[in-house]
Coordinates of C-alpha atoms and ligand atoms in Angstrom, one line a residue:
M656 CA -12.0 9.1 13.8
S657 CA -9.5 6.4 12.9
R658 CA -6.5 5.8 15.1
L659 CA -3.1 4.2 14.4
I660 CA -2.2 1.2 16.6
K661 CA 1.4 0.6 17.3
I662 CA 2.5 -3.1 17.1
S663 CA 5.2 -3.8 19.7
E664 CA 4.2 -7.3 20.6
I665 CA 2.1 -10.1 19.2
N666 CA -0.8 -9.2 21.5
D667 CA -1.2 -5.9 19.8
I668 CA -2.2 -7.6 16.6
F669 CA -6.0 -7.5 16.1
P670 CA -7.7 -10.9 16.7
E671 CA -9.1 -11.0 13.1
Y672 CA -5.5 -11.1 11.8
R673 CA -4.2 -13.9 14.2
N674 CA -2.8 -16.9 12.4
T675 CA -3.1 -15.2 9.0
P676 CA -0.4 -13.9 6.6
I677 CA -1.1 -10.4 8.0
E678 CA 0.1 -11.6 11.4
K679 CA 3.2 -13.1 9.7
L680 CA 3.9 -9.8 7.9
L681 CA 3.7 -7.8 11.2
K682 CA 5.9 -10.4 12.9
Y683 CA 8.6 -10.2 10.2
H684 CA 8.6 -6.5 9.6
N685 CA 7.8 -5.0 13.0
L686 CA 8.8 -7.7 15.6
G687 CA 11.9 -9.0 13.9
F688 CA 10.9 -12.7 13.8
P689 CA 13.4 -14.8 11.9
H690 CA 12.6 -15.4 8.2
E691 CA 11.0 -18.8 7.6
N692 CA 11.2 -20.6 4.3
H693 CA 8.1 -20.1 2.1
S694 CA 7.5 -22.5 -0.7
K695 CA 4.8 -20.3 -2.2
A696 CA 3.3 -16.8 -1.8
E697 CA 0.7 -16.3 1.0
L698 CA 0.2 -12.6 0.7
L699 CA -0.3 -9.8 -1.7
V700 CA 1.1 -6.4 -0.6
G701 CA -0.2 -3.3 -2.3
M702 CA 1.9 -0.3 -1.4
C703 CA 3.1 3.1 -2.6
M704 CA 6.1 3.3 -5.0
D705 CA 7.7 5.8 -2.6
N706 CA 11.5 5.2 -2.3
R707 CA 11.6 5.6 1.5
K708 CA 9.8 2.3 2.2
Q709 CA 11.1 -1.2 2.2
L710 CA 9.6 -4.3 3.9
N711 CA 11.5 -6.8 5.9
I712 CA 10.0 -10.0 4.7
P713 CA 11.4 -13.3 3.4
N714 CA 11.8 -14.3 -0.2
N715 CA 8.8 -16.0 -1.7
F716 CA 6.4 -14.8 1.0
S717 CA 4.5 -12.1 -0.9
Y718 CA 3.6 -10.6 -4.2
I719 CA 4.2 -6.9 -4.1
L720 CA 2.4 -4.3 -6.2
R721 CA 3.7 -0.8 -5.9
T722 CA 1.8 2.1 -7.3
G723 CA 1.3 5.8 -6.6
G724 CA -0.3 6.0 -3.2
G725 CA -0.8 2.2 -3.1
N726 CA -3.9 2.9 -5.3
L727 CA -4.9 -0.5 -6.8
R728 CA -7.8 0.8 -8.9
Y729 CA -5.7 0.5 -12.1
S730 CA -3.9 -2.7 -11.1
E731 CA -6.9 -5.0 -10.6
F732 CA -5.9 -7.5 -13.2
K733 CA -2.7 -8.0 -11.2
V734 CA -4.6 -8.4 -8.0
S735 CA -6.8 -10.9 -9.6
Y736 CA -3.8 -12.8 -10.9
A737 CA -2.2 -13.0 -7.4
V738 CA -5.5 -14.3 -6.1
A739 CA -6.4 -16.7 -8.9
I740 CA -3.1 -18.1 -10.0
G741 CA -0.9 -17.2 -7.0
G742 CA -3.5 -18.5 -4.6
V743 CA -3.0 -15.7 -2.0
K744 CA -5.7 -15.4 0.6
A745 CA -4.8 -12.1 2.1
L746 CA -4.0 -8.6 0.9
A747 CA -2.1 -6.0 2.9
L748 CA -2.8 -2.5 1.7
I749 CA -0.1 -0.3 2.9
G750 CA -0.3 3.5 2.9
H751 CA 2.2 5.9 4.5
N752 CA 2.5 9.4 5.9
N753 CA 3.9 12.2 3.8
C754 CA 2.7 10.6 0.6
G755 CA 3.5 12.5 -2.6
M756 CA 0.1 11.6 -4.1
V757 CA -1.6 13.9 -1.5
N758 CA -2.4 17.3 -2.9
L759 CA -0.9 16.3 -6.3
M760 CA -2.5 19.2 -8.0
S761 CA -0.2 21.6 -6.1
K762 CA 2.7 19.9 -7.8
K763 CA 1.5 20.6 -11.3
Q764 CA 4.0 23.1 -12.4
S765 CA 7.0 21.2 -10.9
F766 CA 5.7 18.1 -12.7
I767 CA 5.6 19.9 -16.0
N768 CA 9.0 21.5 -15.5
G769 CA 10.5 18.2 -14.5
L770 CA 9.3 16.4 -17.5
V771 CA 10.5 19.2 -19.8
E772 CA 13.9 19.3 -18.2
N773 CA 14.5 15.6 -17.3
A774 CA 12.7 13.8 -20.1
G775 CA 12.8 16.2 -23.0
W776 CA 9.0 16.7 -23.3
T777 CA 7.3 19.8 -24.5
A778 CA 5.4 21.8 -21.9
E779 CA 2.1 21.3 -23.7
K780 CA 2.5 17.5 -23.8
A781 CA 3.6 17.4 -20.1
E782 CA 0.6 19.5 -19.0
E783 CA -1.8 17.3 -21.0
H784 CA -0.2 14.2 -19.4
F785 CA -0.5 15.6 -15.9
M786 CA -4.1 16.7 -16.4
N787 CA -5.1 13.3 -17.9
F788 CA -3.7 11.3 -14.9
A789 CA -3.4 13.5 -11.8
L790 CA -7.0 13.2 -10.7
M791 CA -6.8 9.4 -11.0
F792 CA -4.0 9.3 -8.5
E793 CA -4.6 12.2 -6.2
I794 CA -5.3 11.3 -2.6
E795 CA -6.9 13.8 -0.2
N796 CA -5.8 12.1 3.0
E797 CA -3.6 8.9 3.4
I798 CA -5.7 7.1 6.0
D799 CA -9.1 8.0 4.6
F800 CA -7.9 6.8 1.2
L801 CA -6.6 3.5 2.7
L802 CA -9.9 2.8 4.4
S803 CA -12.0 3.5 1.4
E804 CA -9.8 1.5 -0.9
S805 CA -9.9 -1.4 1.6
K806 CA -13.7 -1.2 1.6
R807 CA -13.9 -1.2 -2.1
L808 CA -11.5 -4.2 -2.4
R809 CA -13.4 -6.1 0.2
K810 CA -16.5 -5.8 -1.8
K811 CA -14.8 -6.9 -5.0
Y812 CA -12.9 -9.8 -3.4
P813 CA -15.2 -11.0 -0.6
K814 CA -13.2 -14.1 0.3
I815 CA -9.9 -12.3 0.6
L816 CA -8.7 -11.0 4.0
I817 CA -7.9 -7.3 3.4
A818 CA -5.9 -5.3 6.0
P819 CA -5.2 -1.6 5.7
L820 CA -1.8 -0.9 7.3
F821 CA 0.0 2.4 7.7
Y822 CA 3.8 2.8 7.3
K823 CA 5.4 5.6 9.2
V824 CA 8.5 6.8 7.3
E825 CA 10.1 8.1 10.5
D826 CA 10.4 4.7 12.2
N827 CA 9.9 2.4 9.2
L828 CA 7.2 0.4 11.1
L829 CA 3.8 -0.8 10.2
Y830 CA 0.8 0.3 12.2
L831 CA -2.7 -1.1 12.3
I832 CA -5.7 1.2 11.9
E833 CA -8.7 1.2 14.2
E834 CA -11.5 1.5 11.6
Ligands
LIG471 ZN1 3.3 7.6 -1.3

């Protein structure tokens, strides 16, 4: 069982994240530390596109990739770019509760109707589109997905520090996950 760890003070941050960009992210976003000047990016954040979430971080501190569910499987060239050219050494993978990518299949009809009404698609085209992509983005459970995606990325980028974090939409705070 994984457990969410609330970060209310510096001592709550796991030792493996001390003095890393992950600690800085938690200090800025959760603990209200004043924004420092950053001359270059130190971090890559991968997070869901969901409109309820916004990070409190200074300009220039981080690259941010936003995707459905924070799923980076189809954004790897951009991850590689941030690592190779941007020089970032850490990746914060941020999932959140109440994610729209959970149980995506149950939203099939609303998705089709929405594309027909809002974008002018035919129902056939909309259904084909949904069926082509829904399984690529569907998530069964936010935390399990976050942990398996972190594991996958750690294998792929072994020298990069990868931290799975959980964003609670009720309090807009980041939580660490006891893996
Ligand atoms: Zn989401």
